[in-house]
Short mmCIF file of C-alpha atoms in Angstrom, two decimals:
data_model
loop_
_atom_site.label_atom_id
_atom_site.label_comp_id
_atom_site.label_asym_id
_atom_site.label_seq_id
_atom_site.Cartn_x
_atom_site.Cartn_y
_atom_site.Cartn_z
CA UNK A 1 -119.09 -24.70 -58.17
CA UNK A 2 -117.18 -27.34 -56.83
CA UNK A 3 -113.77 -28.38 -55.39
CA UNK A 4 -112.41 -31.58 -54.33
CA UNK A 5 -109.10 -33.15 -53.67
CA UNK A 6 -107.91 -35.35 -56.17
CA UNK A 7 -106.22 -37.92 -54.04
CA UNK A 8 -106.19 -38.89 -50.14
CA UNK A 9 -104.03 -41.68 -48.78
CA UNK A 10 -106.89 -42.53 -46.82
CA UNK A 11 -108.34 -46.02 -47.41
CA UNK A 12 -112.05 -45.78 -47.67
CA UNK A 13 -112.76 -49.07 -46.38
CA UNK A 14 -111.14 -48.30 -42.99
CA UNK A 15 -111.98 -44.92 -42.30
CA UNK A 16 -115.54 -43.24 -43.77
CA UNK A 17 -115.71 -40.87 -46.33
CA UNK A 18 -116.96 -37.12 -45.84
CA UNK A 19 -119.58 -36.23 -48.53
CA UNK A 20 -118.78 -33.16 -49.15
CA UNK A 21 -121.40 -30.92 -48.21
CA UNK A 22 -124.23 -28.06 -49.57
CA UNK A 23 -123.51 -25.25 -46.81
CA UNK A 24 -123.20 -22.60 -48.87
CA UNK A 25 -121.30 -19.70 -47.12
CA UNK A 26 -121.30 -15.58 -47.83
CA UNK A 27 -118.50 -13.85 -49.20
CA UNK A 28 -118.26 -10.51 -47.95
CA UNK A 29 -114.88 -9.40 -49.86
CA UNK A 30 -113.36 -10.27 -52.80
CA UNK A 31 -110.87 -13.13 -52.75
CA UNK A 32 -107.75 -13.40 -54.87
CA UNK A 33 -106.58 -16.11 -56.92
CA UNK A 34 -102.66 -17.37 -56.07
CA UNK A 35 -100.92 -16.64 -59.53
CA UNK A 36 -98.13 -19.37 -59.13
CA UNK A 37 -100.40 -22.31 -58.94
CA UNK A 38 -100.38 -24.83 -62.31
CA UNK A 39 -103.58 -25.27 -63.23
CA UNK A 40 -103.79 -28.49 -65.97
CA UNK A 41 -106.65 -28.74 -68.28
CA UNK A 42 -108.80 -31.62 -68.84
CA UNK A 43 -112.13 -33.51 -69.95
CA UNK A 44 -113.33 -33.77 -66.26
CA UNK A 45 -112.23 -30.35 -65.60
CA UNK A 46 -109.48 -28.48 -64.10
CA UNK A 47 -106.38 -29.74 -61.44
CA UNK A 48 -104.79 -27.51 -59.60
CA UNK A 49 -101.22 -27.57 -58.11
CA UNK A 50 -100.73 -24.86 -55.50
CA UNK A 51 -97.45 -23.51 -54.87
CA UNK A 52 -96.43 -24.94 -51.82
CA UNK A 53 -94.34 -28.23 -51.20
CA UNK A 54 -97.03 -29.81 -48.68
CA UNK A 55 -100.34 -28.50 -50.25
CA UNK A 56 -103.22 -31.02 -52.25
CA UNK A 57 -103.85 -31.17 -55.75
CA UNK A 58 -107.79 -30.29 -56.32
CA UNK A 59 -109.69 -30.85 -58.79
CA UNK A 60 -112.13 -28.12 -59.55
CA UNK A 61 -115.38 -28.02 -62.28
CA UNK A 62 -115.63 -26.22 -64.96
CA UNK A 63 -117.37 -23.47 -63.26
CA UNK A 64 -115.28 -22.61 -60.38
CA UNK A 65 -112.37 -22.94 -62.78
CA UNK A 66 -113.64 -20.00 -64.76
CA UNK A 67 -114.03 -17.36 -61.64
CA UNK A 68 -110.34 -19.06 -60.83
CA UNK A 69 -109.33 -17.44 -64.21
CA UNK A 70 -110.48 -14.30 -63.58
CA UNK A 71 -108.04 -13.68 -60.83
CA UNK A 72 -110.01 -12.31 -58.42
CA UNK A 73 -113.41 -14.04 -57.24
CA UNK A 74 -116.04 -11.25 -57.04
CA UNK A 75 -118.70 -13.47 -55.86
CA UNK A 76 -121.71 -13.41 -53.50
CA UNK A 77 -121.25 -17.15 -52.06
CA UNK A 78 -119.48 -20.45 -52.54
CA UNK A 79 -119.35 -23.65 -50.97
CA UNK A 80 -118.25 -23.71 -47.80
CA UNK A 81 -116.37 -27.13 -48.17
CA UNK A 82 -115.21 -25.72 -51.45
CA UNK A 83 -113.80 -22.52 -50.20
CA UNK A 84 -112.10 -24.76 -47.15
CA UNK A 85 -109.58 -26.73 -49.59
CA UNK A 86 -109.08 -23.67 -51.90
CA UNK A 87 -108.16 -22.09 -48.85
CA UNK A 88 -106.15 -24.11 -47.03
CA UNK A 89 -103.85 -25.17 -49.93
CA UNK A 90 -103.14 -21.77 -50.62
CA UNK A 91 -104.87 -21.27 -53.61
CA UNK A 92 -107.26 -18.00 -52.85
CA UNK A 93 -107.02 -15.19 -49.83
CA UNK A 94 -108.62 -12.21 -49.29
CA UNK A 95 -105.08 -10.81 -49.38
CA UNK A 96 -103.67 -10.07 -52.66
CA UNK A 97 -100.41 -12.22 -53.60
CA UNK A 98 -97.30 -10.68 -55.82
CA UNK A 99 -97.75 -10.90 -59.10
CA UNK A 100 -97.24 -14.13 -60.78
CA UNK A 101 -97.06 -15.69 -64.09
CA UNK A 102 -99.38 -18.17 -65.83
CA UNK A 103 -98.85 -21.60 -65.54
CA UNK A 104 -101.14 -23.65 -67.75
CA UNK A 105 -100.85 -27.66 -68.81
CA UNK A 106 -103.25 -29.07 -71.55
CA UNK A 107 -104.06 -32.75 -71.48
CA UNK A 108 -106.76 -34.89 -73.38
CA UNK A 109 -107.40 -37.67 -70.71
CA UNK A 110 -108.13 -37.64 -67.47
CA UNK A 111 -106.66 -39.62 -64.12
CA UNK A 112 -102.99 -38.63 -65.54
CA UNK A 113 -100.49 -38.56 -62.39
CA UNK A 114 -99.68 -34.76 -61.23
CA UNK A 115 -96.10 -35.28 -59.78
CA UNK A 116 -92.75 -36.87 -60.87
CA UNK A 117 -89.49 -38.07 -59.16
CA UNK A 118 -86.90 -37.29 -61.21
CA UNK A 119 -83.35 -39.05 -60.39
CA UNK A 120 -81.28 -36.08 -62.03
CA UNK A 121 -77.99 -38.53 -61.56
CA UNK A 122 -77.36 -42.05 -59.92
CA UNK A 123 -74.58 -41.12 -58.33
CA UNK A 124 -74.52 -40.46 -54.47
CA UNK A 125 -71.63 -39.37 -51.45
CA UNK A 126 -74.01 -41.57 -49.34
CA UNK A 127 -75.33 -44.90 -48.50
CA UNK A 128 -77.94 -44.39 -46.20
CA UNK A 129 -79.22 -47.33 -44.09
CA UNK A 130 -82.95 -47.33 -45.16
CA UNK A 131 -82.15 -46.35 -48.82
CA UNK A 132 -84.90 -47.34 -50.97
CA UNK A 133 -83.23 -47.77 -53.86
CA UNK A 134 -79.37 -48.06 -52.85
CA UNK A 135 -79.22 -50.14 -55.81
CA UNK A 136 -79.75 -48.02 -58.68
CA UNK A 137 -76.63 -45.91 -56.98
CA UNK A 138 -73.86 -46.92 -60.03
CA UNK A 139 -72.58 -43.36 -59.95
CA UNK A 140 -74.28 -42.69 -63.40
CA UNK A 141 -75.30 -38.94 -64.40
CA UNK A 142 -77.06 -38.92 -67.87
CA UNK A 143 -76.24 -35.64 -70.27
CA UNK A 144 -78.21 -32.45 -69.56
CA UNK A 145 -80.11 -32.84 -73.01
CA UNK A 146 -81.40 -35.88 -71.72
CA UNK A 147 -82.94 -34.94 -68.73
CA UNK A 148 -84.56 -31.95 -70.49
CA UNK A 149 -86.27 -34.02 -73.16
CA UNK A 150 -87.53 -36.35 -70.05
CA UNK A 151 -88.50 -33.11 -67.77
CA UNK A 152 -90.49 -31.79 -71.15
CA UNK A 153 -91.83 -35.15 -72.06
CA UNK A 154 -93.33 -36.06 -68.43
CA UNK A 155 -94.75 -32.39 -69.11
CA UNK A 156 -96.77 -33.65 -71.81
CA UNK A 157 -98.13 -36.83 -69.98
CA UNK A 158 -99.47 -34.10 -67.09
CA UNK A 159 -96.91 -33.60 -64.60
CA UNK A 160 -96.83 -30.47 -62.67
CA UNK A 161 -94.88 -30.86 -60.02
CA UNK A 162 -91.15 -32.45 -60.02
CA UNK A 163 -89.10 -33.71 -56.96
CA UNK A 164 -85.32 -33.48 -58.18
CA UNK A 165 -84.10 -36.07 -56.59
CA UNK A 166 -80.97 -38.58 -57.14
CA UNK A 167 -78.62 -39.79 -56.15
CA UNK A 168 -77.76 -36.72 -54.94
CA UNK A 169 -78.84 -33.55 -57.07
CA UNK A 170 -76.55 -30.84 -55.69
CA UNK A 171 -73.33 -33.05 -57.49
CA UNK A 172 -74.45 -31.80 -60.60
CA UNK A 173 -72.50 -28.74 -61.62
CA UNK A 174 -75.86 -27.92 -63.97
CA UNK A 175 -78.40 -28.33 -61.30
CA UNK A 176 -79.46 -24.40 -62.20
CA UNK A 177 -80.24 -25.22 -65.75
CA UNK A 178 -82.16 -27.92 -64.66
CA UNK A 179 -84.12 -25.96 -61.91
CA UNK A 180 -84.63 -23.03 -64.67
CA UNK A 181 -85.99 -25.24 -67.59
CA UNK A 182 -89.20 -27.14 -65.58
CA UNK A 183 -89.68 -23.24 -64.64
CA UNK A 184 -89.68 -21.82 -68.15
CA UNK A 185 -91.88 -24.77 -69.25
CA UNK A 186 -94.57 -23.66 -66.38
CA UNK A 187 -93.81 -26.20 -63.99
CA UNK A 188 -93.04 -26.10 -60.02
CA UNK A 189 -90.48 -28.38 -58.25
CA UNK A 190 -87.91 -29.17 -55.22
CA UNK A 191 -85.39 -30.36 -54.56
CA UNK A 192 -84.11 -33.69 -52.33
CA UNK A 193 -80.62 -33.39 -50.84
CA UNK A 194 -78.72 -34.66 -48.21
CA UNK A 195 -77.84 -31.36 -47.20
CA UNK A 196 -73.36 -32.37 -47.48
CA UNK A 197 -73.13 -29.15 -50.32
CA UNK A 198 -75.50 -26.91 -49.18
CA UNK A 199 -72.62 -24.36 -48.02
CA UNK A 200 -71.15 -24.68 -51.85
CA UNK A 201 -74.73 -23.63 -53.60
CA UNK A 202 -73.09 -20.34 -56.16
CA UNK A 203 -75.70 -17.26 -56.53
CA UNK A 204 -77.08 -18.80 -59.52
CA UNK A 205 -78.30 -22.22 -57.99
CA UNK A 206 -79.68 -20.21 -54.73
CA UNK A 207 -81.98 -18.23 -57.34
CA UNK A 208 -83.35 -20.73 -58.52
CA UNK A 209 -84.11 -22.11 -55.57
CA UNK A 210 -85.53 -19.44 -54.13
CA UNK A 211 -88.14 -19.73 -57.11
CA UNK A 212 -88.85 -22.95 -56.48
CA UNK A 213 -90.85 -24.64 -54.00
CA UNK A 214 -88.25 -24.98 -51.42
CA UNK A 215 -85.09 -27.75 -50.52
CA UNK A 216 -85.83 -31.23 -48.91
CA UNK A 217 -83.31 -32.37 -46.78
CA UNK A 218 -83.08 -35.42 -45.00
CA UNK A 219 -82.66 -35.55 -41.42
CA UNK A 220 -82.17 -39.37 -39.34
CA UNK A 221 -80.87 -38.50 -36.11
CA UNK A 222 -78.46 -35.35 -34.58
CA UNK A 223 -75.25 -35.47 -34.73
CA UNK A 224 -73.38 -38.96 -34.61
CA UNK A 225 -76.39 -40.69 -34.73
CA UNK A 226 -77.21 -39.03 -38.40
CA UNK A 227 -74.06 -39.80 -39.67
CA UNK A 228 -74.17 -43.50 -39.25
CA UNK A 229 -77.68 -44.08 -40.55
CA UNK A 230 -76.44 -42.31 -43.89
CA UNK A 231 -72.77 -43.95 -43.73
CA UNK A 232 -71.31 -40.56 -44.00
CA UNK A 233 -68.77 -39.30 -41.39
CA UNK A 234 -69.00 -35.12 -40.66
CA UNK A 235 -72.15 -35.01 -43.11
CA UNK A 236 -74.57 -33.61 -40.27
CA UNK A 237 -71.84 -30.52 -38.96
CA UNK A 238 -71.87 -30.26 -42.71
CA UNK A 239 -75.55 -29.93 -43.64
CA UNK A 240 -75.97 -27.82 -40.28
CA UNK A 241 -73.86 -24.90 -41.55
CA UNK A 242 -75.03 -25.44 -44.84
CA UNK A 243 -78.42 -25.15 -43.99
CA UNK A 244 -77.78 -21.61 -41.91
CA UNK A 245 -76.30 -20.46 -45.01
CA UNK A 246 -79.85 -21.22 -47.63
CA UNK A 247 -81.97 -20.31 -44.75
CA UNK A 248 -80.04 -16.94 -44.72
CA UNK A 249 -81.12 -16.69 -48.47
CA UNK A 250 -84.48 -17.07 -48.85
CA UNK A 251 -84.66 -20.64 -49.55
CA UNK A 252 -87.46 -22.61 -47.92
CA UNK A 253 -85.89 -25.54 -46.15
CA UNK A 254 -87.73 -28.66 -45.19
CA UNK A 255 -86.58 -31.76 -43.30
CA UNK A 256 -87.73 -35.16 -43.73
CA UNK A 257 -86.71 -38.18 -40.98
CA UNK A 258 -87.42 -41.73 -42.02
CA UNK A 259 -88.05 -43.32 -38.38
CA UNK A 260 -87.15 -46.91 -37.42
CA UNK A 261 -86.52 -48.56 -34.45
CA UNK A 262 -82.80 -47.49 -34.68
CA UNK A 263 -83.65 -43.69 -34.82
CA UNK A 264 -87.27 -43.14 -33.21
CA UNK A 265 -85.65 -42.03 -29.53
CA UNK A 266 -84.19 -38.87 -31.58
CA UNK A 267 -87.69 -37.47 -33.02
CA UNK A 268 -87.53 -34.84 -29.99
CA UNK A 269 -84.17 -33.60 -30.91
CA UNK A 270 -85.14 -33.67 -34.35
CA UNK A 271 -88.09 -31.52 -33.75
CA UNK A 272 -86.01 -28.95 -31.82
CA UNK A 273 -83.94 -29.01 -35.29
CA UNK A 274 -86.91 -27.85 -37.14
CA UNK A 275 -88.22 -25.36 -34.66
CA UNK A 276 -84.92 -23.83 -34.74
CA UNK A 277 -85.27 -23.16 -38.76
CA UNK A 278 -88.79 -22.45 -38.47
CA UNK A 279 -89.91 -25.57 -40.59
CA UNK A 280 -91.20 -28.86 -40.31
CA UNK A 281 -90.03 -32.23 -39.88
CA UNK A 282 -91.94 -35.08 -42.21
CA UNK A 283 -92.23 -38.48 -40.20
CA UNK A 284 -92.67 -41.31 -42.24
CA UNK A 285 -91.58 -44.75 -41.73
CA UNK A 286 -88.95 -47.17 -43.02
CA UNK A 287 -90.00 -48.92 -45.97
CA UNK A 288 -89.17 -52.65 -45.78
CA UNK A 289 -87.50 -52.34 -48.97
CA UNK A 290 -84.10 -51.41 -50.82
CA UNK A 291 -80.93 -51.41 -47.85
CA UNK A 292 -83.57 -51.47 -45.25
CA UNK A 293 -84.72 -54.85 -45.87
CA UNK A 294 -80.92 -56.26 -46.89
CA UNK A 295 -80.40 -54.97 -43.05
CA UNK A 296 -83.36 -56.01 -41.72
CA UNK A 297 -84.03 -52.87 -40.16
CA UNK A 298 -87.71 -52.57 -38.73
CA UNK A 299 -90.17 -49.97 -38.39
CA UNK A 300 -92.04 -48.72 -35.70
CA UNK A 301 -95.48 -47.57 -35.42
CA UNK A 302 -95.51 -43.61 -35.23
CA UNK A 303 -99.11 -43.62 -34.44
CA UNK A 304 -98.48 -45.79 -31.33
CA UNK A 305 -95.02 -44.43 -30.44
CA UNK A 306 -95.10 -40.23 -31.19
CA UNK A 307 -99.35 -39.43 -30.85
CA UNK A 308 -98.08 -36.91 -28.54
CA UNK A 309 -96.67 -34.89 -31.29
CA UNK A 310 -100.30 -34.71 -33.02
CA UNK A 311 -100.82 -30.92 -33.67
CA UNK A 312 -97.29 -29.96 -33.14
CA UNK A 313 -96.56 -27.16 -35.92
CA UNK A 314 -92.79 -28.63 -36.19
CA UNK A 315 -94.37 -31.90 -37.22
CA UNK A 316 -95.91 -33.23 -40.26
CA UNK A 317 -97.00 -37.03 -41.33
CA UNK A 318 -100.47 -38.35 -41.68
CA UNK A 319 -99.65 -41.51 -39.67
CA UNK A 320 -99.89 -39.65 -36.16
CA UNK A 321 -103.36 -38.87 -37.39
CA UNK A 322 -106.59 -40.57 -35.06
CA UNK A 323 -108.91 -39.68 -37.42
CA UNK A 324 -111.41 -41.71 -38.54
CA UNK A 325 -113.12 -39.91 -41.51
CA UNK A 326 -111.45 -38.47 -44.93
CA UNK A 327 -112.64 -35.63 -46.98
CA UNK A 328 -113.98 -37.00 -50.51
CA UNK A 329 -111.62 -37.46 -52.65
CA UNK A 330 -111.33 -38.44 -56.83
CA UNK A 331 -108.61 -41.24 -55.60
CA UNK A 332 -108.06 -42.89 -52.47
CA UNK A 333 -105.45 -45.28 -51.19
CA UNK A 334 -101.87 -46.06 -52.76
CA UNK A 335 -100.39 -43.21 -54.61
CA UNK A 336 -99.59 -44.81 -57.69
CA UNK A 337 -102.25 -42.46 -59.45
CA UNK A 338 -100.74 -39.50 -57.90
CA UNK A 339 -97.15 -39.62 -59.15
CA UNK A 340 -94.47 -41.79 -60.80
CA UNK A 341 -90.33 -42.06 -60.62
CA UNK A 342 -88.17 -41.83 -63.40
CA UNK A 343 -84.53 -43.22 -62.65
CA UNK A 344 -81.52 -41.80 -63.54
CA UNK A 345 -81.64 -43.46 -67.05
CA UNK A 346 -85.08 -42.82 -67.92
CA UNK A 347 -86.95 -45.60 -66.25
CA UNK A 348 -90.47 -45.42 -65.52
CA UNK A 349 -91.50 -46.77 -61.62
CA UNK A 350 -95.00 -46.65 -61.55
CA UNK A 351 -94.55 -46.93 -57.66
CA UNK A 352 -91.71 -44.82 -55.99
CA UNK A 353 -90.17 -47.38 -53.55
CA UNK A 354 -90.67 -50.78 -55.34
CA UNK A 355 -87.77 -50.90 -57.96
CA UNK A 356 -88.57 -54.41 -58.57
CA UNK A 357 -91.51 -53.09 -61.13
CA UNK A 358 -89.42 -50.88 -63.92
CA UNK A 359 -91.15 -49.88 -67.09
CA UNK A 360 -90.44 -48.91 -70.40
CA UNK A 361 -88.65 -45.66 -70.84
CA UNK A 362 -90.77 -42.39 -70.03
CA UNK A 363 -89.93 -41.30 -73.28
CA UNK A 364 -92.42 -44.38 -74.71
CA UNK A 365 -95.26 -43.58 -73.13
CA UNK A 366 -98.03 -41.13 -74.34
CA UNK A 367 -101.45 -40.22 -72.47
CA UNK A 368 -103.33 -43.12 -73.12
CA UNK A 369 -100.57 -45.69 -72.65
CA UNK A 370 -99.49 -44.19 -69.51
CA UNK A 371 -102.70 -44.26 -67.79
CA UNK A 372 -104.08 -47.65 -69.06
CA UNK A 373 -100.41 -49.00 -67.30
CA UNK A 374 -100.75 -47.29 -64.12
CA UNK A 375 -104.72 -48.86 -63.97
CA UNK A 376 -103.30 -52.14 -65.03
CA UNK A 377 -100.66 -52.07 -62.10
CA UNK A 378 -103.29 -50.95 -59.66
CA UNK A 379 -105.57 -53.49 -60.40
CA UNK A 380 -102.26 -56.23 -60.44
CA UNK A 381 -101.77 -55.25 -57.31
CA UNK A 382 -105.75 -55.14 -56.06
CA UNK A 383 -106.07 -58.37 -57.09
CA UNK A 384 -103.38 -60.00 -54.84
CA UNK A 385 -105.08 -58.91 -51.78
CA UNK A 386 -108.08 -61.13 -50.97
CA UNK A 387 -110.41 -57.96 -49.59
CA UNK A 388 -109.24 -55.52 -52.08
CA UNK A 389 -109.80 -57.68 -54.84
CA UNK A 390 -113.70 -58.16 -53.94
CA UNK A 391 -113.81 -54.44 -52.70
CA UNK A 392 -116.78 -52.15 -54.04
CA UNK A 393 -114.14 -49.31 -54.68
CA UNK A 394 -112.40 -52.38 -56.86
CA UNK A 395 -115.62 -54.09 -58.51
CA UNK A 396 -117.35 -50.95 -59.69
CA UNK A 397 -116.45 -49.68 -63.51
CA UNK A 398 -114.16 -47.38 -62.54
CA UNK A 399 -110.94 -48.15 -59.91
CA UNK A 400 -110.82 -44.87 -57.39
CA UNK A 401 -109.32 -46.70 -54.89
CA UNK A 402 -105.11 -48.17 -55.15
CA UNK A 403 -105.90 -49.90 -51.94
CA UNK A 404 -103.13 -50.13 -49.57
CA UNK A 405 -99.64 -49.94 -50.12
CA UNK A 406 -98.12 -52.56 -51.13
CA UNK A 407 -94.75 -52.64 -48.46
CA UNK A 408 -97.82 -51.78 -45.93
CA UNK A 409 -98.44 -54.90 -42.62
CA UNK A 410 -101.97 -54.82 -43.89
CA UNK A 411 -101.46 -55.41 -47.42
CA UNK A 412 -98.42 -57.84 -47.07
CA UNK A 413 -99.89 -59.26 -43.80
CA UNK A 414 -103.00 -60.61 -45.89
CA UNK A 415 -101.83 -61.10 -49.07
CA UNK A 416 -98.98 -64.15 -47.16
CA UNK A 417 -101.21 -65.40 -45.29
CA UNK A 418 -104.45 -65.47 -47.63
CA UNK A 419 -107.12 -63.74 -45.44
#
């Protein structure tokens, strides 16, 4: 009866693995299975997606995943690393949850992604500084029937979990239908705005909503400071009464900063931003790629500039992190296993922030195609860098390791210079 997570960004060859371990543990009370979670069916046994915007996927064997069906786990003992993950992503407590509705996804191959960015429309009211892909931005928004047979294909090839993303998603008048179709198909999802219409969401976008997993909105700086980084004048007094307005609804709000040099002085303010709507801010790093690297804006080191925000409940980014060991994991390193983009006119990006390597249309691509690309991209990519490429994690017969990322200082560091 096992449980592990399926992938860690953690790069084994920098920080150790944790075996996980035998200590078996004693239940004393029944737990109780989370009835929103998608659970996805396969040869090596079952992945779970919790319902919760931050939590793992796990991969669990074929015995836990029976109990898991049952509902409630009646059971004497269990693993204590096992019941660890299941607990902590929100997938069993010993209180009961509301009642749910079964979520199942069948696939015949393993090592399928689990998540999808999904540009609902091309077309955007900003254009943001660090903006990964600034150039796919041609104002384009492809016909509802479209992005249903996409959201229903990427289904089939495994996805459980879809950002809605864009562009910006909250210009499209049928953002609800959307929203309502990857739920009727069993699905969970979010959605990425910049927060300018959240005081014009109607009653039937904030249901759906409220279903899902919870808004994303970006956050760069407070007030004037915000507004230049996403070239938008009046967006943040905008997206600050819009976001009283969802919060007042239900809606799970999230924020999400992308820190720089140019914005790194405002992470306390931010922080107070989250603390005041009870959430958490995401820290992650400029990517040296899309408008940020026509601007040649740089990014700074969040581990060496914000450590004291380590263990802050307003914060969230596993670059603060010091440690040194990773729980075991099915995939390690870049996240190119763990989940793909599709652009507004059905594009496959095996990697989220390098547009340079477009695919085929999602719509081309079964199981087996989809997963012998996304191996043949990792090991592309392993290949370029002179230790990854003679790696252990790379040389044995199966890749479980994407190295690291590709717009990382390590990767691109080495690969220049040849080390």
């Amino acid at each position: 009866m096992n449980a592990r997570l399926l992938h860690h960004l953690g790069v084994p060859c920098i920080v150790k693995i944790r075996k996980i371990e035998e200590r078996i543990i004693n239940l004393t009370e029944p737990l109780y299975v989370n009835p929103d979670c998608v659970v996805r069916t396969e040869p090596n046994g079952v992945v779970i997606t919790p319902p919760s915007l931050y939590s793992a996927f796990i991969q669990v064997d074929s015995e836990l995943a029976t109990e898991l069906k049952k509902g409630t786990l009646r059971i004497n003992t269990m693993p204590e690393d096992t019941y660890s993950i299941l607990e902590a992503n929100n997938v069993i407590s010993t209180k009961q949850y509301s009642p749910g509705r079964e979520r199942i996804v069948k696939v015949e191959i393993s090592g399928l992604p689990t998540q999808a960015l999904l540009d609902v429309t091309s077309a955007c009211n900003c254009r943001c500084l660090t903006c990964y892909h600034i150039q796919d931005l041609d104002g384009y928004t492809p016909p509802l029937s479209d992005v249903l047979q996409r959201i229903m294909k990427l289904r089939t090839l495994g996805i459980t979990l879809f950002e809605v993303t864009g562009g910006e998603p909250l210009l499209r008048e049928d953002l609800a239908e959307i929203l309502g179709y990857i739920d009727d198909i069993g699905c969970l999802y979010y959605v990425v705005t910049n927060g300018e219409f959240l005081a014009d969401i109607n009653n039937r976008l904030s249901s759906k909503l409220q279903t899902g997993l919870g808004l994303a909105i970006s956050l760069d700086g407070v007030g004037e400071l915000h507004n230049s980084i996403r070239q938008r004048p009046g967006l943040y007094e905008k997206m600050m009464k819009g976001m009283i307005r969802v919060a007042d609804n239900g809606i799970k709000l999230y924020l999400i900063a992308t820190i720089h040099s140019g914005n790194i002085s405002a992470v306390p303010e931010m922080i107070e931003v989250a603390a005041r709507f009870k959430t958490t801010l995401h820290l992650r790093p400029v990517i040296n790629t899309g408008n940020a690297a026509r601007k040649n804006i740089s990014a700074s080191d969040l581990s060496r500039y914000l450590p004291m925000y380590i263990g802050n409940p307003n914060v969230r980014n596993g670059f603060l992190s010091t440690r040194n060991e990773i729980p075991e994991a099915i995939w390690y390193g870049c996240g190119i296993r763990k989940r793909i983009s599709i652009n507004a006119n059905g594009r496959l990006y095996p990697c989220v922030m390098d547009r340079s390597s477009r695919c085929d249309s999602i719509l081309s691509y079964n199981q087996e195609t989809l997963v012998e690309m996304l191996e043949n991209e990792t090991k592309k990519k392993l290949d370029r860098h002179p230790k990854c490429r003679d790696c252990e994690y790379h040389m044995s017969d199966k890749i479980i390791c994407g190295g690291f990322c590709r717009f990382s200082r390590r990767y691109q560091g080495e690969v220049r210079d040849g080390r």
